[in-house]
PDB file of C-alpha atoms in Angstrom:
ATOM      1  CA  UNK A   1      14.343 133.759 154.994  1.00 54.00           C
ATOM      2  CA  UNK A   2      14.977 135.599 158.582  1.00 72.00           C
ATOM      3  CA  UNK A   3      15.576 139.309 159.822  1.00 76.00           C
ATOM      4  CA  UNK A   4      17.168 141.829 157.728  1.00 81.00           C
ATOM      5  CA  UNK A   5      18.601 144.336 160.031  1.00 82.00           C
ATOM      6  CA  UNK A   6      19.883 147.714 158.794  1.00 88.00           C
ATOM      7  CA  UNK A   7      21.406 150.409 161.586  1.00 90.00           C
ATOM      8  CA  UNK A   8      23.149 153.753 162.018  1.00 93.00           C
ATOM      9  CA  UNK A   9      24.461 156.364 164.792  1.00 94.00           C
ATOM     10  CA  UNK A  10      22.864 159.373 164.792  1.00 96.00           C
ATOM     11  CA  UNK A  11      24.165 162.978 165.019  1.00 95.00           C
ATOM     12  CA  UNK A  12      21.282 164.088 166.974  1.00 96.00           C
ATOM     13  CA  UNK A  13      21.972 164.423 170.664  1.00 93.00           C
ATOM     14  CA  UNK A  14      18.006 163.410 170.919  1.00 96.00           C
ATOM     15  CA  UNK A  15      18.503 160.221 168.867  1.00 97.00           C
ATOM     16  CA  UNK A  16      20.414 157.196 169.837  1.00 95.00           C
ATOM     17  CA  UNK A  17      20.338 155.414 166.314  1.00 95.00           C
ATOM     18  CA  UNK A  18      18.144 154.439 163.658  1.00 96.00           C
ATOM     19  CA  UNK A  19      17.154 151.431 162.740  1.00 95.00           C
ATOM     20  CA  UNK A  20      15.482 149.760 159.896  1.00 93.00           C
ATOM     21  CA  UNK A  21      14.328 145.381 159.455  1.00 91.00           C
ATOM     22  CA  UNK A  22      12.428 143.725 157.321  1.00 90.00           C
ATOM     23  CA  UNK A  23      11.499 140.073 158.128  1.00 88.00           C
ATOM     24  CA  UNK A  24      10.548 137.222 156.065  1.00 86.00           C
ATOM     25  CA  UNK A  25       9.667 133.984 157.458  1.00 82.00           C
ATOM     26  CA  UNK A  26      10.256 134.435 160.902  1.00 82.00           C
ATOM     27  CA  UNK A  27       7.323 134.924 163.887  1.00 84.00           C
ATOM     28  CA  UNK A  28       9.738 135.593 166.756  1.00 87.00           C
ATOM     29  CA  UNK A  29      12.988 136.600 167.880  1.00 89.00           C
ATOM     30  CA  UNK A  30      15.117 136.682 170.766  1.00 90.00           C
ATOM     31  CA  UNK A  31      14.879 140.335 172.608  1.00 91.00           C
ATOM     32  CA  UNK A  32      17.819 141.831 173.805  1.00 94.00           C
ATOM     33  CA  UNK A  33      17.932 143.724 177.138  1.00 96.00           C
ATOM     34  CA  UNK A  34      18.465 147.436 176.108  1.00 96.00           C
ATOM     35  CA  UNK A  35      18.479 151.143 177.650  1.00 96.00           C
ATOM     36  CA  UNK A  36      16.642 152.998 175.071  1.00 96.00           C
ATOM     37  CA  UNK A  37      13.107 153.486 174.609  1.00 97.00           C
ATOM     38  CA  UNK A  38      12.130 153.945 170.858  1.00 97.00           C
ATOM     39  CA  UNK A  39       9.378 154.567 168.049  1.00 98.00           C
ATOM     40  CA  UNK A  40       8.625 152.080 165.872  1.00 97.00           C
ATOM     41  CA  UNK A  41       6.864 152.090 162.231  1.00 97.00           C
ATOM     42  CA  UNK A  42       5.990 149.067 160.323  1.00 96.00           C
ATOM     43  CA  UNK A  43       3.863 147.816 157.466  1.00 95.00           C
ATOM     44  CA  UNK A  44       2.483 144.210 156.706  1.00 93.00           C
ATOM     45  CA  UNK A  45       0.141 143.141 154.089  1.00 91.00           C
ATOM     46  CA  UNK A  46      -0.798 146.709 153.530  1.00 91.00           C
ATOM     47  CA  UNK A  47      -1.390 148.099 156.573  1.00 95.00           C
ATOM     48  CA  UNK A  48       0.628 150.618 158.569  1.00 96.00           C
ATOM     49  CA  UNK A  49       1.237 150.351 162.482  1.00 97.00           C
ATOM     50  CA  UNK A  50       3.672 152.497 165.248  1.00 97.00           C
ATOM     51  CA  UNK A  51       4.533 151.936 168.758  1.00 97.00           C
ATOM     52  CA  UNK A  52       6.267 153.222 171.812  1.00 98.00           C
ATOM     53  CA  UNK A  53       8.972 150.545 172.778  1.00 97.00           C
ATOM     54  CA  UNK A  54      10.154 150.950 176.729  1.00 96.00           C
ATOM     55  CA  UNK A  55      13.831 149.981 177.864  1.00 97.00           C
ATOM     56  CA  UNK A  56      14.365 146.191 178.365  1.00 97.00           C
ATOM     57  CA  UNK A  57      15.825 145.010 181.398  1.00 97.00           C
ATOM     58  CA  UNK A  58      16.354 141.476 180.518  1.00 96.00           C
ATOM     59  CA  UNK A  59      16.381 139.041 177.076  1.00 94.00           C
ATOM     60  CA  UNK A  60      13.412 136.785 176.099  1.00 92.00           C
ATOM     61  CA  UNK A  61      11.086 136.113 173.280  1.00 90.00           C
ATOM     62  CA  UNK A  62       9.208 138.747 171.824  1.00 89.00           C
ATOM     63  CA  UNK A  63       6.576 138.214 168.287  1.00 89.00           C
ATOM     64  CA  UNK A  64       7.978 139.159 165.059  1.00 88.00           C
ATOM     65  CA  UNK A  65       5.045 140.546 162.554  1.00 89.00           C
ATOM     66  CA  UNK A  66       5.791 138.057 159.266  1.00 86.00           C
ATOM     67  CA  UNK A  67       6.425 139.937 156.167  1.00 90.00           C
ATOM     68  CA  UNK A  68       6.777 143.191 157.207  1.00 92.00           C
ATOM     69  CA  UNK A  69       8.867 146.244 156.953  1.00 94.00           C
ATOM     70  CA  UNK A  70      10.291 148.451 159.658  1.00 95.00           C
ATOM     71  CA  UNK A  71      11.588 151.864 160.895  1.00 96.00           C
ATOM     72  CA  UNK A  72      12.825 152.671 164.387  1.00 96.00           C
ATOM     73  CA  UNK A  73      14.085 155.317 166.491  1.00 98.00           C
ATOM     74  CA  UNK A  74      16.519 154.386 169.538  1.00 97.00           C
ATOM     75  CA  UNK A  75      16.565 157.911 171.931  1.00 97.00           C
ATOM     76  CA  UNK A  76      19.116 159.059 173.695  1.00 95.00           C
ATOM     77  CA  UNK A  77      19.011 157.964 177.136  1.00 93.00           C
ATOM     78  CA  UNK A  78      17.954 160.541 179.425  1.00 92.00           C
ATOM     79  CA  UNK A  79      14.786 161.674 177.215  1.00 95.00           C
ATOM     80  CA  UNK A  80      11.424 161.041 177.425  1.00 94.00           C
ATOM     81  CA  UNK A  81       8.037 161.816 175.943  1.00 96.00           C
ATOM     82  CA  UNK A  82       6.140 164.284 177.716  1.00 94.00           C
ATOM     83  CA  UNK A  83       2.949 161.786 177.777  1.00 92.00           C
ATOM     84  CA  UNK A  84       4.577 158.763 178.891  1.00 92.00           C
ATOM     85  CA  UNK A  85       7.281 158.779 181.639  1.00 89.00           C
ATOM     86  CA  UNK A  86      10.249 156.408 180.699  1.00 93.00           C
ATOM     87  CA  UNK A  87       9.799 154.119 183.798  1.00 93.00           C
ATOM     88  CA  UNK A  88       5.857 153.398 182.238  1.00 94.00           C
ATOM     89  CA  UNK A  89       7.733 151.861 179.654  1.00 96.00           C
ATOM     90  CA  UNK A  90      10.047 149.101 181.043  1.00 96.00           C
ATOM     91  CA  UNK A  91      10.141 146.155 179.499  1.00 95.00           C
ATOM     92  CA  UNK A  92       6.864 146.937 177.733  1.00 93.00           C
ATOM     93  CA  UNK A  93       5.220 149.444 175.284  1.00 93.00           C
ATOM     94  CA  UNK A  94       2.283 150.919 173.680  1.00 96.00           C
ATOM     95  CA  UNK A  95       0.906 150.469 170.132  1.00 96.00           C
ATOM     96  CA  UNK A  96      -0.408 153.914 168.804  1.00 96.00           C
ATOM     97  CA  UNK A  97      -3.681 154.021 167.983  1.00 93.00           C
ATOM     98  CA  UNK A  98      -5.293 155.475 164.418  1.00 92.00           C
ATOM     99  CA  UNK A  99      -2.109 155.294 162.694  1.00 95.00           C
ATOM    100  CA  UNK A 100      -2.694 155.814 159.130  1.00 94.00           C
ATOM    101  CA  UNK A 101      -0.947 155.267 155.441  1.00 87.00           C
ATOM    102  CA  UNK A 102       1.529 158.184 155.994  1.00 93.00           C
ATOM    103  CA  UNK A 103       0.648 159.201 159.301  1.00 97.00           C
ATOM    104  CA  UNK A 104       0.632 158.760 162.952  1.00 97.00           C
ATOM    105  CA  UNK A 105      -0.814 160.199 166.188  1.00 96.00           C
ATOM    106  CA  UNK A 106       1.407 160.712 168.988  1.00 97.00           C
ATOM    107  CA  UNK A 107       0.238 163.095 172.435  1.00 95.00           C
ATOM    108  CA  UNK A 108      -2.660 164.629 170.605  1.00 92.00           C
ATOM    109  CA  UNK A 109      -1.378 165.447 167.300  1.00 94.00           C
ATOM    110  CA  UNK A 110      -0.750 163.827 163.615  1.00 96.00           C
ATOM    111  CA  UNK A 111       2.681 163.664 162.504  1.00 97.00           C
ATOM    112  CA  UNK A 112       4.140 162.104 159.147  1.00 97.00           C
ATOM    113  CA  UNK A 113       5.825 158.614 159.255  1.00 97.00           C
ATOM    114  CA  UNK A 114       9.079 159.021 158.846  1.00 96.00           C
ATOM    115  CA  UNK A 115      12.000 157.026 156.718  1.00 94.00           C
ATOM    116  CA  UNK A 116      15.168 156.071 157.853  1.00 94.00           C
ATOM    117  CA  UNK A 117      16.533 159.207 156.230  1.00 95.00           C
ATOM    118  CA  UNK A 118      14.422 161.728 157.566  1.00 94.00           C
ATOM    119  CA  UNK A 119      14.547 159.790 161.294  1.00 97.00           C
ATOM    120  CA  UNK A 120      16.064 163.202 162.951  1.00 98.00           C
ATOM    121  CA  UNK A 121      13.695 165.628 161.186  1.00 98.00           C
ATOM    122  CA  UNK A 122      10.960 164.438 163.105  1.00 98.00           C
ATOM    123  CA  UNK A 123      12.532 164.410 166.494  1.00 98.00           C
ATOM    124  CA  UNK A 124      13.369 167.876 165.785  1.00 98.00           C
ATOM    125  CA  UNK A 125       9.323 168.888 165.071  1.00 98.00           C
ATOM    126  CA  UNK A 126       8.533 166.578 168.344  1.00 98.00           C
ATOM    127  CA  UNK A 127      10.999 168.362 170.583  1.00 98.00           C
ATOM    128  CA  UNK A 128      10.276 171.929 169.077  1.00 97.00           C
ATOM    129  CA  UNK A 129       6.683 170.640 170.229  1.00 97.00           C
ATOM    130  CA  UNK A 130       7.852 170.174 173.511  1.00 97.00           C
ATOM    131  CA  UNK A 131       6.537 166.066 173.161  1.00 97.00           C
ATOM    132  CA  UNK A 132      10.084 165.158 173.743  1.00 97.00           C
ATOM    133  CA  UNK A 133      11.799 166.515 176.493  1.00 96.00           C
ATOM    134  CA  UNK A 134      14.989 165.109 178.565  1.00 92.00           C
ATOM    135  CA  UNK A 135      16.646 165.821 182.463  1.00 90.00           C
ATOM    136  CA  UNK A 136      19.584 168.158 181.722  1.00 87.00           C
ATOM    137  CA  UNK A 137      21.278 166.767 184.702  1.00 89.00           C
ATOM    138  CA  UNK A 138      21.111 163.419 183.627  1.00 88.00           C
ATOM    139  CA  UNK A 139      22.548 164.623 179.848  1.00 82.00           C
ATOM    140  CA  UNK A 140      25.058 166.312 182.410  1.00 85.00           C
ATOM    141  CA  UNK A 141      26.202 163.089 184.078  1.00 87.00           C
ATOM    142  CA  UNK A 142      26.620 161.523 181.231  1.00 82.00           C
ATOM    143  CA  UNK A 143      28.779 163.103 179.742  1.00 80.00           C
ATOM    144  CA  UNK A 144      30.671 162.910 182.254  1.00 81.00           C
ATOM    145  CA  UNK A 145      29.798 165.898 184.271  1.00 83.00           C
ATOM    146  CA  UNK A 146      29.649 166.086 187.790  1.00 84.00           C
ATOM    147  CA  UNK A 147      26.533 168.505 189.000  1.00 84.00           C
ATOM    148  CA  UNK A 148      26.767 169.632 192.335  1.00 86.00           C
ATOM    149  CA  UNK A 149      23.733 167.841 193.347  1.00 88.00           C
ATOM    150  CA  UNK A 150      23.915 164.179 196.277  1.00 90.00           C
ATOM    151  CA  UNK A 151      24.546 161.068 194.288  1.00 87.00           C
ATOM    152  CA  UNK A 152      20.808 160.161 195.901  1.00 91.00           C
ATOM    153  CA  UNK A 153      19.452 163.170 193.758  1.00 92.00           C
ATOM    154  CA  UNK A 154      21.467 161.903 190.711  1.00 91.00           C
ATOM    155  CA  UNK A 155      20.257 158.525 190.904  1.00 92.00           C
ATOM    156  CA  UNK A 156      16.501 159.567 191.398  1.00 93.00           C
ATOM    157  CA  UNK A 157      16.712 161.879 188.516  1.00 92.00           C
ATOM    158  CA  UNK A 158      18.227 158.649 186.650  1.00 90.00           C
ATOM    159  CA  UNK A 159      15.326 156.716 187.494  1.00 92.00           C
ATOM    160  CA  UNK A 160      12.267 159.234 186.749  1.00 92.00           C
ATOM    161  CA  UNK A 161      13.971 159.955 183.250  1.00 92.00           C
ATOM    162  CA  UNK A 162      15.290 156.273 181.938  1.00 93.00           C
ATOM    163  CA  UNK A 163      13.126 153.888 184.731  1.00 94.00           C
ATOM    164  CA  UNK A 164      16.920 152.484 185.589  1.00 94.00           C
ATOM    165  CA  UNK A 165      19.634 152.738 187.735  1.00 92.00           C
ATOM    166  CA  UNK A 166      23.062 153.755 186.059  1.00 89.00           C
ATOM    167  CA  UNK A 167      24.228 150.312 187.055  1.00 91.00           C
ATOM    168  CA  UNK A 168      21.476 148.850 185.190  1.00 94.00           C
ATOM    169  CA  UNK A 169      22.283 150.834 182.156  1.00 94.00           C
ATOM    170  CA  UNK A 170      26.257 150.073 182.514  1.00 93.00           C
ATOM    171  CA  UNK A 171      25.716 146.140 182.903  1.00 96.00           C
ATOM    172  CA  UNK A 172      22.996 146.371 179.926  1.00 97.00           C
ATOM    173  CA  UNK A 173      25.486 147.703 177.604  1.00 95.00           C
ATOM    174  CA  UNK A 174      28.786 146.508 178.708  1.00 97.00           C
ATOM    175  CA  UNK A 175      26.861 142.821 177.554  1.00 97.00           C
ATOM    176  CA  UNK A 176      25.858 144.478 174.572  1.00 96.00           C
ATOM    177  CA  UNK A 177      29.064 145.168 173.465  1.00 96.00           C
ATOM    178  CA  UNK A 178      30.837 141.849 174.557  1.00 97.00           C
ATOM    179  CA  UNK A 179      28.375 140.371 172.743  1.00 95.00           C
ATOM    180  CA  UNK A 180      29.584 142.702 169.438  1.00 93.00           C
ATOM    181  CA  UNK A 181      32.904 141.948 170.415  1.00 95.00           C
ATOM    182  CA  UNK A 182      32.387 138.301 170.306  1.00 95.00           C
ATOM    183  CA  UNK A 183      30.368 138.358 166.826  1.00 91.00           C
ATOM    184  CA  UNK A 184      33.090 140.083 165.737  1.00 91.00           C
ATOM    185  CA  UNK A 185      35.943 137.721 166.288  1.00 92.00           C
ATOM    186  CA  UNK A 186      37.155 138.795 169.657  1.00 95.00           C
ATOM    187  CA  UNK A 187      38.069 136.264 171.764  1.00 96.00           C
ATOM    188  CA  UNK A 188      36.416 136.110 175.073  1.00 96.00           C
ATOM    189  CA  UNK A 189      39.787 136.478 177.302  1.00 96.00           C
ATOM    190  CA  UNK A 190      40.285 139.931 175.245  1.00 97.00           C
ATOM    191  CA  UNK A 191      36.237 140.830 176.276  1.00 97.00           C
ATOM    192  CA  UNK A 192      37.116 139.745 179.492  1.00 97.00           C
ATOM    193  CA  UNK A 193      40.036 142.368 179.629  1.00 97.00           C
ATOM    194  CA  UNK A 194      38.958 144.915 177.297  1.00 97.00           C
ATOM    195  CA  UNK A 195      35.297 145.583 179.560  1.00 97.00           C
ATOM    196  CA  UNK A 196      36.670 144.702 183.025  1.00 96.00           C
ATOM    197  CA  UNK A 197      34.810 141.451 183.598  1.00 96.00           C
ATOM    198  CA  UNK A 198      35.873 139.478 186.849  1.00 94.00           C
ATOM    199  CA  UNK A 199      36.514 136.055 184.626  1.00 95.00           C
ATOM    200  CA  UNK A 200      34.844 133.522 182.126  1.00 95.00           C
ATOM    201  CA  UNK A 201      31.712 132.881 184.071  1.00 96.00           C
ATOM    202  CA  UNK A 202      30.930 136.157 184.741  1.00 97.00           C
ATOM    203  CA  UNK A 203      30.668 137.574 181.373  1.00 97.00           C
ATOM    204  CA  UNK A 204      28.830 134.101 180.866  1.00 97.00           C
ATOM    205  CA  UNK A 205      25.641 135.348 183.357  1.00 97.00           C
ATOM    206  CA  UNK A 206      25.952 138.820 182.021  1.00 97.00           C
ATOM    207  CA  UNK A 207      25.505 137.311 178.399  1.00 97.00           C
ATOM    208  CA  UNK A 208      22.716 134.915 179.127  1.00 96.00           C
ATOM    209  CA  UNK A 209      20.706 137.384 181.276  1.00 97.00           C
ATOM    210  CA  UNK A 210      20.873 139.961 178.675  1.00 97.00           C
ATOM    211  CA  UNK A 211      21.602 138.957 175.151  1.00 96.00           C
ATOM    212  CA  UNK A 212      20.009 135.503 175.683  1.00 94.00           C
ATOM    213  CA  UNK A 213      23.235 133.872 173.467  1.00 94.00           C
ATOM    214  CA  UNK A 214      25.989 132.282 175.125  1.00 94.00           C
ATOM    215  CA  UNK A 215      29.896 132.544 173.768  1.00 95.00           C
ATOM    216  CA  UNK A 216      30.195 130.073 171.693  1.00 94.00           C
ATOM    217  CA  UNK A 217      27.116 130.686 169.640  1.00 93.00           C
ATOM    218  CA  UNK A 218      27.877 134.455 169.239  1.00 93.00           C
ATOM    219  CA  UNK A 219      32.013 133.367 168.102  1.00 91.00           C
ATOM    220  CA  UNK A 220      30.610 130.614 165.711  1.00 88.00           C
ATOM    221  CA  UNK A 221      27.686 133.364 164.060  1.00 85.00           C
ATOM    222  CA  UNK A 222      24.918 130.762 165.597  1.00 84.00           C
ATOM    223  CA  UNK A 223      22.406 133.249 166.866  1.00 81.00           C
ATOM    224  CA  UNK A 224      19.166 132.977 165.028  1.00 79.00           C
ATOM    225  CA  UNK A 225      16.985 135.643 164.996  1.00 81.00           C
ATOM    226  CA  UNK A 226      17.939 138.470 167.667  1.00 83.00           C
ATOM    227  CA  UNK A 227      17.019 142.109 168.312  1.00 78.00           C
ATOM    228  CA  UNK A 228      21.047 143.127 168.271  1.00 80.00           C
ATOM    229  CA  UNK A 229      22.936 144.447 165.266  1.00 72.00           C
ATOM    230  CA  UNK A 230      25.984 141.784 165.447  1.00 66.00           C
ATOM    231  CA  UNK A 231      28.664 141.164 162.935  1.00 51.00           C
ATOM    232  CA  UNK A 232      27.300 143.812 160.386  1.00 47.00           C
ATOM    233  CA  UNK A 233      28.308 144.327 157.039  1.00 42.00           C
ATOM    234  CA  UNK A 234      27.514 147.194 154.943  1.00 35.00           C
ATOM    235  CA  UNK A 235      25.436 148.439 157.877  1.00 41.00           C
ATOM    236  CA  UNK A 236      22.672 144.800 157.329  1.00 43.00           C
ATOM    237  CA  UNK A 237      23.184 141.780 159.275  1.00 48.00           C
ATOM    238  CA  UNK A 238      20.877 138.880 158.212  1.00 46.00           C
ATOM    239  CA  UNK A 239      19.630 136.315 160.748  1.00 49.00           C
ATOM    240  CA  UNK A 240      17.809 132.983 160.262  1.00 44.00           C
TER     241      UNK A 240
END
C-alpha cells in the first residue's frame, strides 16, 4: 500500500525528467515546492485523464487519485507552452479536457499519450509545433552565460518564462536536494556545508517551507507519502 515512484534525467534540453507512480491505497500526499511545470497522464478504473501542472512555490497537501497509474513530464526551466504562460501556472494547473484512451488535446490539436519511454518523442512533435517554446536568454543564464542585457531585464525575462525569481528557483532546489542528501544518509552538518546553509535552523525553515519534512524524519526514512523521489533504489522509491 502507498506511492510507487519511478524517475529518470532526461537527455532532452526541453525535458527536465520523467516520471512515472502508481498509487495504491493512498488519497493524498505531501506536495513538494518545485520549479518545473509538467504534463501529467493517468488512468483509474478505466478511464484516462492529463493535466498541466504549474511550478510550486511552497509544500502542502495535494489529492492523490486511488488506484491509478501515472506518467509525467518535468520541463526544463525556462520553457513554456505557447497557450499558457508559466506564471498562469504557479502553484496550480489545468486538467485537459476530452482526453481520450490513447489520446489527448493540448492548444488545439490531438496528440498520442505517451509512455515513459517515448516521454522525449513527444516534446520533440510539440516543439517542432511550435506549442513549446522557451526564452533563449534565460537557457543562456543558466548555463551560466552572462548576456549583455541589465540584471532588471534578466530577472523580468526570468519571471515571464518560469513565474519565479532565480532566488526562488535556487532556495526551491537547494531544499530539494538537502532533503536527498538527508534521505540518503548525509548528515545534516555535511548539508549544512556541502549547500552553504547559514546553520541548523536555517536549513530547518528551508526544509519545512518546502519539502514539508523536517530532519529527522527524512534521516530516519519517516516521510509518508511525498511528491519527491528520496532514497531511490533501482530508480522506485515506495512510500506509505
Amino acid at each position: 500500500m502507498g506511492l510507487l515512484f519511478g524517475s529518470r534525467r532526461s537527455d532532452s534540453p526541453w525535458v527536465d525528467s520523467v516520471w512515472t507512480s502508481t498509487s495504491r491505497g493512498v488519497t493524498e500526499m505531501t506536495s513538494v515546492a518545485g520549479v518545473h511545470w509538467g504534463l501529467v497522464f493517468w488512468e483509474q478504473a478505466g478511464q484516462s485523464f492529463a493535466a498541466v501542472t504549474g511550478p510550486e512555490t511552497r509544500t502542502g497537501t495535494a489529492p492523490v487519485p486511488e488506484d491509478a497509474t501515472f506518467t509525467g513530464i518535468e520541463f526544463a526551466v525556462g520553457t513554456a507552452l505557447r497557450a499558457l504562460p508559466t506564471p498562469a501556472l504557479v502553484d496550480g494547473g489545468i486538467e485537459l479536457p476530452d482526453t481520450a484512451r490513447r489520446t489527448f488535446r493540448l492548444d488545439g490539436g490531438r496528440w498520442e499519450t505517451p509512455g515513459p519511454d517515448d516521454a522525449e518523442a513527444l516534446v520533440d512533435r510539440l516543439v517542432r509545433a511550435g506549442i513549446v517554446v522557451r526564452d533563449p536568454l534565460v537557457a543562456e543564464v543558466l548555463r551560466g552565460a552572462e548576456p549583455d542585457v541589465s540584471g532588471r531585464t534578466v530577472e523580468r525575462r526570468f519571471r515571464a518564462a518560469t513565474g519565479l525569481t532565480r532566488g526562488a528557483i535556487r532556495q526551491i532546489e537547494r531544499a530539494r536536494t538537502a532533503a536527498e542528501l538527508l534521505a540518503g544518509g548525509t548528515t545534516a552538518a555535511d548539508v549544512i556545508t556541502k549547500l552553504d546553509y547559514f546553520d541548523e535552523p536555517h536549513l530547518a525553515r528551508a526544509l519545512r517551507s518546502y519539502v514539508g519534512r523536517t530532519v529527522r524524519q527524512l534521516r530516519a526514512g519517516d516521510v509518508g507519502a511525498i511528491a519527491l523521489p528520496l532514497d531511490e533504489e533501482n530508480g522506485q522509491r515506495r512510500t506509505s
